[in-house]
Short mmCIF file of C-alpha atoms and ligand atoms in Angstrom, two decimals:
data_model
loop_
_atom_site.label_atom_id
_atom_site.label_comp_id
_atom_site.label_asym_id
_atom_site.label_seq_id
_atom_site.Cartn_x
_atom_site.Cartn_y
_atom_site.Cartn_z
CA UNK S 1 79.77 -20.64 111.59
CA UNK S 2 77.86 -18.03 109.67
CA UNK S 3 75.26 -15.33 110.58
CA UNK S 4 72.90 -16.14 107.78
CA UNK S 5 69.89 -17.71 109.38
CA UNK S 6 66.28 -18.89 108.80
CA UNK S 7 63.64 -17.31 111.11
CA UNK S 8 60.03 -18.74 110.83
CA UNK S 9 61.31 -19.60 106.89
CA UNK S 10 62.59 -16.28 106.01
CA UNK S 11 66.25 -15.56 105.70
CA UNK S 12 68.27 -13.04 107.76
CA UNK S 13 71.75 -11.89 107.42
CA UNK S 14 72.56 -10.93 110.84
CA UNK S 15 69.03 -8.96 112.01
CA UNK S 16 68.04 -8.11 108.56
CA UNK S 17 65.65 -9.70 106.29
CA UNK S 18 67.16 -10.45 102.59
CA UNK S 19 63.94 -10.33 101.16
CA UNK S 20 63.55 -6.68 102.36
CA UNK S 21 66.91 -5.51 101.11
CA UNK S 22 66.36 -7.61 97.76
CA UNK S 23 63.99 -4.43 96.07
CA UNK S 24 66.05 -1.40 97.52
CA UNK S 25 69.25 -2.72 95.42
CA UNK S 26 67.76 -5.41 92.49
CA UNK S 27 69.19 -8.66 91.85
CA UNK S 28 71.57 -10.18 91.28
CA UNK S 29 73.33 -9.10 94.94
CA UNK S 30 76.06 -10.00 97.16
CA UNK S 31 75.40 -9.41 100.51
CA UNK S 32 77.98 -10.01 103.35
CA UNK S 33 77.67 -10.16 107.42
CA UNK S 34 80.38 -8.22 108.93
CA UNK S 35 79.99 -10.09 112.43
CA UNK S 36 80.76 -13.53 110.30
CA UNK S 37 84.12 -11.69 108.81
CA UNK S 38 85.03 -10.30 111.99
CA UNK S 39 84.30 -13.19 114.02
CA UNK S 40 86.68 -15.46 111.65
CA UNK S 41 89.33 -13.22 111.51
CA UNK S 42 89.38 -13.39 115.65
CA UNK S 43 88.99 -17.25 115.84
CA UNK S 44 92.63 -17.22 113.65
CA UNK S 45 93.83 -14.22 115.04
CA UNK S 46 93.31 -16.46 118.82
CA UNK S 47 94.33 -19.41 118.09
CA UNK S 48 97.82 -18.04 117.21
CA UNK S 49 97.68 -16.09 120.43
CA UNK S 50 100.75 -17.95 122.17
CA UNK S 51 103.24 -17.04 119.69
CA UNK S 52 104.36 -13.62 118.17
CA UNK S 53 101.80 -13.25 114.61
CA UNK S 54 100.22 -11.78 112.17
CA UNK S 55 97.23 -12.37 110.45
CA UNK S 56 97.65 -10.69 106.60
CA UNK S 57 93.92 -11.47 104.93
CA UNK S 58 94.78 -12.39 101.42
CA UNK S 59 93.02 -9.61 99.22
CA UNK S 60 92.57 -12.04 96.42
CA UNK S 61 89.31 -13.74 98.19
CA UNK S 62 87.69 -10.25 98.64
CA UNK S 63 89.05 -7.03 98.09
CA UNK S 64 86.00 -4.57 98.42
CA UNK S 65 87.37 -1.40 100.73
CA UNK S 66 84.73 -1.92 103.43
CA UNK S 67 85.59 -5.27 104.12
CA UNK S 68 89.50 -4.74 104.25
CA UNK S 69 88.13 -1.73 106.59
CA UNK S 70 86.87 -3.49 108.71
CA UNK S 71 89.66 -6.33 109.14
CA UNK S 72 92.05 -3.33 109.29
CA UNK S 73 90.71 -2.22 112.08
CA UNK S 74 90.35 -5.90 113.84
CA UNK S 75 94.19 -5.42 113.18
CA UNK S 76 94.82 -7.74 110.31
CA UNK S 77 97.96 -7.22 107.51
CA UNK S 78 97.58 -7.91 104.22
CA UNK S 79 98.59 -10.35 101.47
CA UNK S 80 98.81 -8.87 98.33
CA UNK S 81 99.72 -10.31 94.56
CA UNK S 82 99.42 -7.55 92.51
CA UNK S 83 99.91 -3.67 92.91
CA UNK S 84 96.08 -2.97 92.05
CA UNK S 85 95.98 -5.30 95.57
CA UNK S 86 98.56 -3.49 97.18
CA UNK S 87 97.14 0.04 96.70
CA UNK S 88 93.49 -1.24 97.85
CA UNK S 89 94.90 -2.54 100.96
CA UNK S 90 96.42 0.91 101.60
CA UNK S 91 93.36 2.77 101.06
CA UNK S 92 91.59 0.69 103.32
CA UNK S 93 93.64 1.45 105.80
CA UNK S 94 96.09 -1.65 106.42
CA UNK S 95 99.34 -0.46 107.68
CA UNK S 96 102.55 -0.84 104.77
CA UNK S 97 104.54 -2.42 107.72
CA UNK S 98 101.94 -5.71 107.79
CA UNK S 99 101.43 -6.33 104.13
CA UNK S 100 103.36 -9.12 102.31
CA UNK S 101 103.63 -9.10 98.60
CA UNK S 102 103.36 -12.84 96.73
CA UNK S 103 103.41 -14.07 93.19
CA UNK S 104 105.33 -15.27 90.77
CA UNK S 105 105.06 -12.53 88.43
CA UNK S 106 105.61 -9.61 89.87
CA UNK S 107 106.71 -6.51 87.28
CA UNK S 108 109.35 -3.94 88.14
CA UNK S 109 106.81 -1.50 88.19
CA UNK S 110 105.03 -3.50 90.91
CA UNK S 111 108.52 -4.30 92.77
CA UNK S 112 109.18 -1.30 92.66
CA UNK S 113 105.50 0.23 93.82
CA UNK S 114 105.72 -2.18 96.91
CA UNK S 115 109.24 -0.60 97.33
CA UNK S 116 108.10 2.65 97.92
CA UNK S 117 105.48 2.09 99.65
CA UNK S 118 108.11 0.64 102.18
CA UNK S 119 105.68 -2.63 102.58
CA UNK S 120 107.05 -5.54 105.18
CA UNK S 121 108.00 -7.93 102.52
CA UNK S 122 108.28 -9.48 99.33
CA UNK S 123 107.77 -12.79 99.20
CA UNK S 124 110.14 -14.22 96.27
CA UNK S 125 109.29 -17.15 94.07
CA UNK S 126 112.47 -17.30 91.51
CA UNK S 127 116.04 -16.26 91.48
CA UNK S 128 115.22 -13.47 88.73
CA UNK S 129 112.87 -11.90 90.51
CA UNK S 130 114.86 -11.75 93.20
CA UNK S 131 118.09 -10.44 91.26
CA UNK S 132 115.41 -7.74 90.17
CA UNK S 133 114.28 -6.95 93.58
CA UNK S 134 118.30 -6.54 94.62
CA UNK S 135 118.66 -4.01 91.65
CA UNK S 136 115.24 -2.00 92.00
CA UNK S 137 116.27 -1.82 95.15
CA UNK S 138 119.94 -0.35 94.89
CA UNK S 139 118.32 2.06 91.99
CA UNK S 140 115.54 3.49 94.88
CA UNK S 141 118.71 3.39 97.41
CA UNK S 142 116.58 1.00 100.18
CA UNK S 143 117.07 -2.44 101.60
CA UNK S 144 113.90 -4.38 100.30
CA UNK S 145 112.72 -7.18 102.95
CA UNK S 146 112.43 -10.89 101.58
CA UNK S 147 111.19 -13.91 102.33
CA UNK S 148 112.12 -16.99 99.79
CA UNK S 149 108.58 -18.92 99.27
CA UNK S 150 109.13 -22.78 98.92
CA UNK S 151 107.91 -25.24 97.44
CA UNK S 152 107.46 -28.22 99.79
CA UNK S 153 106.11 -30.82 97.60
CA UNK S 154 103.09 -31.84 99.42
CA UNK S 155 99.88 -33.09 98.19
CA UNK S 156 97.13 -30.50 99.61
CA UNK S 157 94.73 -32.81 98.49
CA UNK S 158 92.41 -30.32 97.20
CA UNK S 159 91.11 -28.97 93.87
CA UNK S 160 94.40 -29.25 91.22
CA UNK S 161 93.77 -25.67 89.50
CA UNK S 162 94.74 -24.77 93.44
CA UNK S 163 96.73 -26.81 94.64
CA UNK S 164 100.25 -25.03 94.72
CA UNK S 165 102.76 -26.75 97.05
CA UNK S 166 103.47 -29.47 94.82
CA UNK S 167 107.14 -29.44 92.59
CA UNK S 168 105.01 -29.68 89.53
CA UNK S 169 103.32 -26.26 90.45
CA UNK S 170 104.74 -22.90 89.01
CA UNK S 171 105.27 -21.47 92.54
CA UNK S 172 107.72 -21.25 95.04
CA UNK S 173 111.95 -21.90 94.85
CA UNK S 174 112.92 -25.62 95.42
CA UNK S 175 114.27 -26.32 98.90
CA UNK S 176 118.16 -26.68 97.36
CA UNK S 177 117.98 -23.17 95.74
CA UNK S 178 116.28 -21.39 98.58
CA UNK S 179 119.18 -22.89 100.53
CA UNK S 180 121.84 -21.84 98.19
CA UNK S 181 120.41 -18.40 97.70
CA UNK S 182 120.33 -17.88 101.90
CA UNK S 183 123.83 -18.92 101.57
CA UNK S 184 124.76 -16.13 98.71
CA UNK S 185 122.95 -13.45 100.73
CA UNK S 186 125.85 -11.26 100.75
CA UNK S 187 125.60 -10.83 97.29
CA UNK S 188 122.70 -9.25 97.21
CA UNK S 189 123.67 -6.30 98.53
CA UNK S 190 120.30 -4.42 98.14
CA UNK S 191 118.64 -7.09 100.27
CA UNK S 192 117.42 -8.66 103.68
CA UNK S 193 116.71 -12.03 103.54
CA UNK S 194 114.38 -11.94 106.64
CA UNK S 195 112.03 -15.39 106.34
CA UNK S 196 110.38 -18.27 104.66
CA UNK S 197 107.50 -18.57 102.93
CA UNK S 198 105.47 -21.45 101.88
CA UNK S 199 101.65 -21.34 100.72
CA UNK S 200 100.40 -25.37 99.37
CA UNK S 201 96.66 -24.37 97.88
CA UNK S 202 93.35 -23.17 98.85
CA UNK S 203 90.11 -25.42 100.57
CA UNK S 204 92.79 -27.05 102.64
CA UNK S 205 90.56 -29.29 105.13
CA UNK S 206 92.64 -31.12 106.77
CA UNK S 207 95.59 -30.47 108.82
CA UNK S 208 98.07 -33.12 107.65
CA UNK S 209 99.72 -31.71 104.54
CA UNK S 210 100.10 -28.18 106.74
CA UNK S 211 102.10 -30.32 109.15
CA UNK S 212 103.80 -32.48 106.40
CA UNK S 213 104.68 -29.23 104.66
CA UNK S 214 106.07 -27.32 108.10
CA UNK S 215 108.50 -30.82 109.16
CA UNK S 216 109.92 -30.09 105.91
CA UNK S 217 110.36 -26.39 106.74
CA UNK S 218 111.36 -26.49 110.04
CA UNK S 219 114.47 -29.13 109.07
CA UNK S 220 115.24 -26.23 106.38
CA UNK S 221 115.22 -23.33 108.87
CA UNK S 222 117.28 -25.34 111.81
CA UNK S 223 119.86 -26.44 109.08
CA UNK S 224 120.10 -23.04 107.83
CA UNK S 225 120.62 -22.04 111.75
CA UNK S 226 123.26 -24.81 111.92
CA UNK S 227 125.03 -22.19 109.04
CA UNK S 228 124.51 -19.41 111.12
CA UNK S 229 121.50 -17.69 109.33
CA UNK S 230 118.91 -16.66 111.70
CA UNK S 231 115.52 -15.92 110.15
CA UNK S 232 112.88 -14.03 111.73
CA UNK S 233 109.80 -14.73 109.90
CA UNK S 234 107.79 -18.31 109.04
CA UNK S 235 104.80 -17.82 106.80
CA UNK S 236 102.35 -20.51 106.56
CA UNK S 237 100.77 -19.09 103.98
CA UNK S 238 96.57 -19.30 103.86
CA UNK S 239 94.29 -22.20 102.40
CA UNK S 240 92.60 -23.00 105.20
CA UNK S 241 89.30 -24.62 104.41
CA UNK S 242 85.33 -24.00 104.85
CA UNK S 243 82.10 -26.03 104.63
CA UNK S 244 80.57 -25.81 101.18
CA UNK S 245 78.25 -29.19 101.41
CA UNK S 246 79.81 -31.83 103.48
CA UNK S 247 83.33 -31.12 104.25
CA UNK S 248 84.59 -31.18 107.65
CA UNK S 249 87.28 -28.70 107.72
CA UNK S 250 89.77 -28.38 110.67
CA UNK S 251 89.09 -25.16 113.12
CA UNK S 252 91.21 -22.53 113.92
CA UNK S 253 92.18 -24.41 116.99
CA UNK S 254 92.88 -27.46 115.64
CA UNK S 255 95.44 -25.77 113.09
CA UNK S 256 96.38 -23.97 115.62
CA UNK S 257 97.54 -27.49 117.83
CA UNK S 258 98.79 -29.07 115.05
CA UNK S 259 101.45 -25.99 114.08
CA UNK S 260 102.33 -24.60 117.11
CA UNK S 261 104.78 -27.38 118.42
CA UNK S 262 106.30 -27.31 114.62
CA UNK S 263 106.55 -23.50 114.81
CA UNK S 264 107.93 -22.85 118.12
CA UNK S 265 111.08 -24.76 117.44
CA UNK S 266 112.23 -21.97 115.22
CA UNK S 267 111.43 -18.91 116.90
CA UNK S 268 110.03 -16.73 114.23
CA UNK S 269 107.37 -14.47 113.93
CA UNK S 270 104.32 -16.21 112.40
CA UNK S 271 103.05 -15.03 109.57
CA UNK S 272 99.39 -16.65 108.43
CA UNK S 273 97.58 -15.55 104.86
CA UNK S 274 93.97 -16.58 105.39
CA UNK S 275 91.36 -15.26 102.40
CA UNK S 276 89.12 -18.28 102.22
CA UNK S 277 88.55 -18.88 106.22
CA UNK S 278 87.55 -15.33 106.72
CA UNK S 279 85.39 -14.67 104.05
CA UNK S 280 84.28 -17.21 102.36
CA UNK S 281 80.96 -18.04 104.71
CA UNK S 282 80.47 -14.34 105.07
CA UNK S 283 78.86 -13.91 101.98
CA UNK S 284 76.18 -15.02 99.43
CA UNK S 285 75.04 -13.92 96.36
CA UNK S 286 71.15 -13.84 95.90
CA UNK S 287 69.60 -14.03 93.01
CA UNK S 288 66.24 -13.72 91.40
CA UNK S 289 64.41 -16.79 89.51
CA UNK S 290 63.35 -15.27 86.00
CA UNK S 291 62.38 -18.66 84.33
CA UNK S 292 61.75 -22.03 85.27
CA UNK S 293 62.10 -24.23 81.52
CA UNK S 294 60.93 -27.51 81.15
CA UNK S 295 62.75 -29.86 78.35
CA UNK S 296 62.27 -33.57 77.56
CA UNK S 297 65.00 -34.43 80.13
CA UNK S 298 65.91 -31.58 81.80
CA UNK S 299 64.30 -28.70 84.41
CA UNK S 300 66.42 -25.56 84.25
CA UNK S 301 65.60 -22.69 86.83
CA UNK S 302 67.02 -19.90 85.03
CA UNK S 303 68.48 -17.66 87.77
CA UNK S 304 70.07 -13.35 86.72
CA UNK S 305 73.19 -14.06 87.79
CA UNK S 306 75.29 -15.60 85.98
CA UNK S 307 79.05 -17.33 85.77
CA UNK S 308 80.29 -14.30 85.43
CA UNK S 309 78.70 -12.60 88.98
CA UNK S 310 80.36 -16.36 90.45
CA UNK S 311 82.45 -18.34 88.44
CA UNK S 312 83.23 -20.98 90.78
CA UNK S 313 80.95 -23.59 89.83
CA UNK S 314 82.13 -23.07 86.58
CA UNK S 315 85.51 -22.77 86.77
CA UNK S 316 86.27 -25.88 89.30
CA UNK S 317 82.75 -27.79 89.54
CA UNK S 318 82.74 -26.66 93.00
CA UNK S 319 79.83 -27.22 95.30
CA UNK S 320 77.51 -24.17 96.05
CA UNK S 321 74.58 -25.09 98.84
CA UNK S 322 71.65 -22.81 96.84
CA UNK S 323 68.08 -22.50 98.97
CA UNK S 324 64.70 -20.21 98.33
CA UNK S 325 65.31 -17.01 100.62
CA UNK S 326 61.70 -17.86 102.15
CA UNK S 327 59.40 -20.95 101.97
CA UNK S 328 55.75 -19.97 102.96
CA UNK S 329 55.32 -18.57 105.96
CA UNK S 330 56.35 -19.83 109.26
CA UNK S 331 58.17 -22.90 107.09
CA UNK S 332 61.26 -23.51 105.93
CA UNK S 333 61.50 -23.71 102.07
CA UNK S 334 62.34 -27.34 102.07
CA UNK S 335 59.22 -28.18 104.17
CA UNK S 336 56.96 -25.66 101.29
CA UNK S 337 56.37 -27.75 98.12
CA UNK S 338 57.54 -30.56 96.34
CA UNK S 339 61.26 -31.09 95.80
CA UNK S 340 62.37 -30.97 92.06
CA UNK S 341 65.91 -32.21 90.51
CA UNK S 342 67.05 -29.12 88.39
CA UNK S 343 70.15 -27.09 86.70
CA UNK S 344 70.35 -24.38 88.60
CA UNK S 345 71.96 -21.99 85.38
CA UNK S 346 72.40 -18.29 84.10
CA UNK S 347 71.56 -16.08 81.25
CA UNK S 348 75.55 -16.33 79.82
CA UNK S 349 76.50 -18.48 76.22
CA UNK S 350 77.69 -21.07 77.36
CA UNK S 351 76.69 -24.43 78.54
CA UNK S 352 79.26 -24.05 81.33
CA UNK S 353 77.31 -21.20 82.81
CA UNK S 354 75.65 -23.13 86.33
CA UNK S 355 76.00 -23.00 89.63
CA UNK S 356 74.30 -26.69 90.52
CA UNK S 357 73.25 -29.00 88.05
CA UNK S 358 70.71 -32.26 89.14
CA UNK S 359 70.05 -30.20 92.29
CA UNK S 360 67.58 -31.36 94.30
CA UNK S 361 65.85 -27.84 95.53
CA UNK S 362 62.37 -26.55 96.32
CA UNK S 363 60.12 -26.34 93.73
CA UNK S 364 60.57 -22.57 92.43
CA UNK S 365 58.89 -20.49 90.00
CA UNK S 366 59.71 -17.08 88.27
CA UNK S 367 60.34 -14.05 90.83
CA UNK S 368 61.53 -16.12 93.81
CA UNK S 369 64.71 -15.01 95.02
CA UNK S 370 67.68 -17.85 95.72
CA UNK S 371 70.31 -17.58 98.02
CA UNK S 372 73.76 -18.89 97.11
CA UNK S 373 75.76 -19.92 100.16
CA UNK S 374 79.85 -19.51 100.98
CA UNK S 375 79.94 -16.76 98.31
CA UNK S 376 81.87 -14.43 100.37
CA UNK S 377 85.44 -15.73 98.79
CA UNK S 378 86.42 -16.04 95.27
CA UNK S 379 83.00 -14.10 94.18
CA UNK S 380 82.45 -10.76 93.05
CA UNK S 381 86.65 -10.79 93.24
CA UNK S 382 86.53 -13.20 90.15
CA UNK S 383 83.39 -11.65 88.40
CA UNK S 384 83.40 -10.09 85.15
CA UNK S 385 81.95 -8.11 82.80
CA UNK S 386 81.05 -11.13 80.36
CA UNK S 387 78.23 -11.03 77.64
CA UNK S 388 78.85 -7.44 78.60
CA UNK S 389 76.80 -7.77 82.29
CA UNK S 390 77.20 -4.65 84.79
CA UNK S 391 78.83 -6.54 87.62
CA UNK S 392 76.49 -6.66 90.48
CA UNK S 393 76.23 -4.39 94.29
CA UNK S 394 78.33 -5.78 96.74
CA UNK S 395 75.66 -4.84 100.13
CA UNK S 396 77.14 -5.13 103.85
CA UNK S 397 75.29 -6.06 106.84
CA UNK S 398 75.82 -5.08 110.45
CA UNK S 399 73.14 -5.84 113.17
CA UNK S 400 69.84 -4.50 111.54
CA UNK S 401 71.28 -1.91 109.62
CA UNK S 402 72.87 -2.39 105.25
CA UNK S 403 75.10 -0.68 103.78
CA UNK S 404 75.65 -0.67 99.89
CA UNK S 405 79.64 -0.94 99.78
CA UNK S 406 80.14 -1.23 95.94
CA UNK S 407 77.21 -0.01 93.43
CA UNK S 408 76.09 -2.07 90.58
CA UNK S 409 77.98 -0.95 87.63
CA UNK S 410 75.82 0.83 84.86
CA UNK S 411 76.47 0.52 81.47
CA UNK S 412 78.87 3.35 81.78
CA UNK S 413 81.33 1.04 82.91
CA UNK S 414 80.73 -1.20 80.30
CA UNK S 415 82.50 1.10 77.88
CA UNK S 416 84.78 2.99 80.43
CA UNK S 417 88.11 3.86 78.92
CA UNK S 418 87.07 2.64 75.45
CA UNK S 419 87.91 4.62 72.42
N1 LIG W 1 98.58 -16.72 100.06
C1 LIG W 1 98.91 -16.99 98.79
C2 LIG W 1 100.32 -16.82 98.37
C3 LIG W 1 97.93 -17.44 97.88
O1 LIG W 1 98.27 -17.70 96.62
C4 LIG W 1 96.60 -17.60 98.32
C5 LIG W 1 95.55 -18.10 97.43
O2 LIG W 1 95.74 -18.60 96.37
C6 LIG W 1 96.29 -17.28 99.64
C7 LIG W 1 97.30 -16.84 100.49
C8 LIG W 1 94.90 -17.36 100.19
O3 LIG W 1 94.35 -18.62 100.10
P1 LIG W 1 92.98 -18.95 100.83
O4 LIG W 1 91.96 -17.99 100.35
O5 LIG W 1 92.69 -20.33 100.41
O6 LIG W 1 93.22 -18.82 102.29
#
């Protein structure tokens, strides 16, 4: 699943040892296998082989240059939800034609950006926005492509904060006004309502509320046939799951089985939005043990990074597998020393500021270096500069060789446009 591997106790991303790249670019780190990214962007990119598709890797989960680069070049589109997205995406090469534009939010300076830039489609998530799109559009004198997102109403069952396919949630355009608006088209004279769009949350594992989701679709698209509007495109959206501790998330393949039937009996280009699936087990974020603190009840190994660097844990209380980059030689860590229960925490204010708390991990001390797993998504793209903290290196692996692909910010940048 991932190409970060013990050998003989020592962990390698791809051919290269962390511990050797650990004092050539200080701690805290992330460090990301390109063969993992690559290799999960063509599992998706496969499966979906039958039908016409495209693949747009959702910027949100990881938007350093080198790693859009290198998806670029696999082929992928993008999915963007801002216009700080949108121009990265460009600059790393993705083609305008194979980036959709999400969000419910979007500014007419953004609109009007993704205009211009003559990107594939908006995806539109309210009936002002879209009345905005028509008349940024007439002002620039172009036709702007749209898709109407949906809201389903399915349960994703997955985290609430995102979870975002059910009627409660602020995205998408009920099924009844996404109808009535395809019906109005002409009306919007400055548009082309070319497809549908529905995205239900992230750390999907299971197929069911996909399917659930796409019945519901698929009788929207065939009725709207039935009143003679032909779309073109059907975006699934992303939120396809990983393995953080114990989940058992569906494959490529599997998704794959369970949509194809649904798709293929409207006849549109498939559109996917995967973030999570492609990067999330392509990168961790090491980090250096600076004290280990003994209280009446607790042990806290106090780590440098910090909620800021990877505010997951935090944020969500999400599960983080966190292991010694070495045990002694020729062992794993687990098999080194005695296992302690600890809070695995940071250097930042707050109490909230952990990445495992009662952890069961390898006795540690100060100067060891930890490895924090499935880091790749939602990571440095959700870091800040909190407690004023240089955000860390982002470091890419290929084979035997790193690469430093975003330097550690110095306290320059702490103060950058400041007056
Ligand atoms: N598409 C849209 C519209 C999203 O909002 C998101 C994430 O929130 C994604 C795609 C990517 O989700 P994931 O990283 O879970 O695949």
């Amino acid at each position: 699943m991932h190409d970060f591997k013990y050998v003989e106790g020592e962990l390698f991303c791809e051919e290269m040892r962390v511990e050797e790249i650990a004092p050539k670019v200080g701690t805290p780190f992330y460090l990301y296998s390109s063969k993992t990214l690559v290799d999960h962007y063509r599992k998706l990119d496969k499966a979906f082989s039958s039908l016409p598709h495209l693949v747009c890797y959702s910027l949100k989960a990881n938007s350093n240059l080198a790693m859009c680069k290198l998806l670029a070049q696999e082929g992928a589109g993008a999915d963007v939800v801002s216009s700080g997205e949108l121009f990265k995406a460009l600059k790393a090469g993705m083609p305008a034609q194979r980036i959709v534009f999400a969000g419910v939010g979007k500014t007419e300076e953004e609109i009007e950006y993704a205009l211009k830039a003559q990107i594939l489609m908006l995806n539109v998530e309210s009936v002002p926005e879209l009345d905005l799109i028509n008349e940024v559009a007439g002002r620039l004198g172009k036709k702007a492509q749209v898709s109407l997102r949906v809201n389903p109403d399915v349960d994703p069952q997955t985290h609430a904060y995102v979870a975002t396919g059910r009627k409660e949630n602020k995205f998408g355009l009920s099924m009844e006004v996404a109808r009535e608006l395809f019906e109005r088209r002409a009306e919007f004279t400055h548009l082309k309502m070319v497809g549908v769009h529905a995205h239900i949350g992230s750390q999907i594992t299971s197929v069911r509320p996909y399917v659930e989701a796409l019945q519901k679709i698929v009788v929207f698209i065939k009725d709207l046939e039935r009143g003679g509007i032909k779309l073109e495109y059907l975006n699934v959206g992303g939120g396809m799951g990983i393995v953080y501790e114990t989940e058992i998330p569906s494959t490529a393949e599997e998704f794959a089985r369970a949509l194809l039937p649904l798709i293929k009996q409207v006849q549109a280009k498939v559109i996917l939005e995967p973030g999570r699936f492609i990067v999330g087990n392509a990168g961790i974020l090491v980090t250096r043990v600076l004290y280990v603190k003994k209280t009446a009840v607790k042990t806290f190994v106090i780590v440098d990074a910090g909620m800021n660097d990877l505010i997951r844990p935090s944020l969500y209380g999400t599960y983080h597998e966190i292991r010694p980059t070495s045990g002694r030689k020729g062992t794993m860590p687990e098999s080194d020393k005695k296992l302690i229960v600890a809070d695995i925490v940071g250097p930042i204010c707050e109490s909230g500021d952990f990445f495992a708390r009662d952890r069961e991990i390898p006795e540690v001390e100060g100067g060891q270096l930890l490895a924090i797993f499935g880091a790749g998504a939602y990571g440095f793209s959700m870091s800040s500069n909190y407690n004023c903290r240089p955000r860390p290196p982002e470091v890419l692996v290929k084979g035997d060789k790193f690469q430093v692909i975003r330097e550690r910010e110095k306290y320059e940048d702490l103060i950058r446009g400041e007056v």
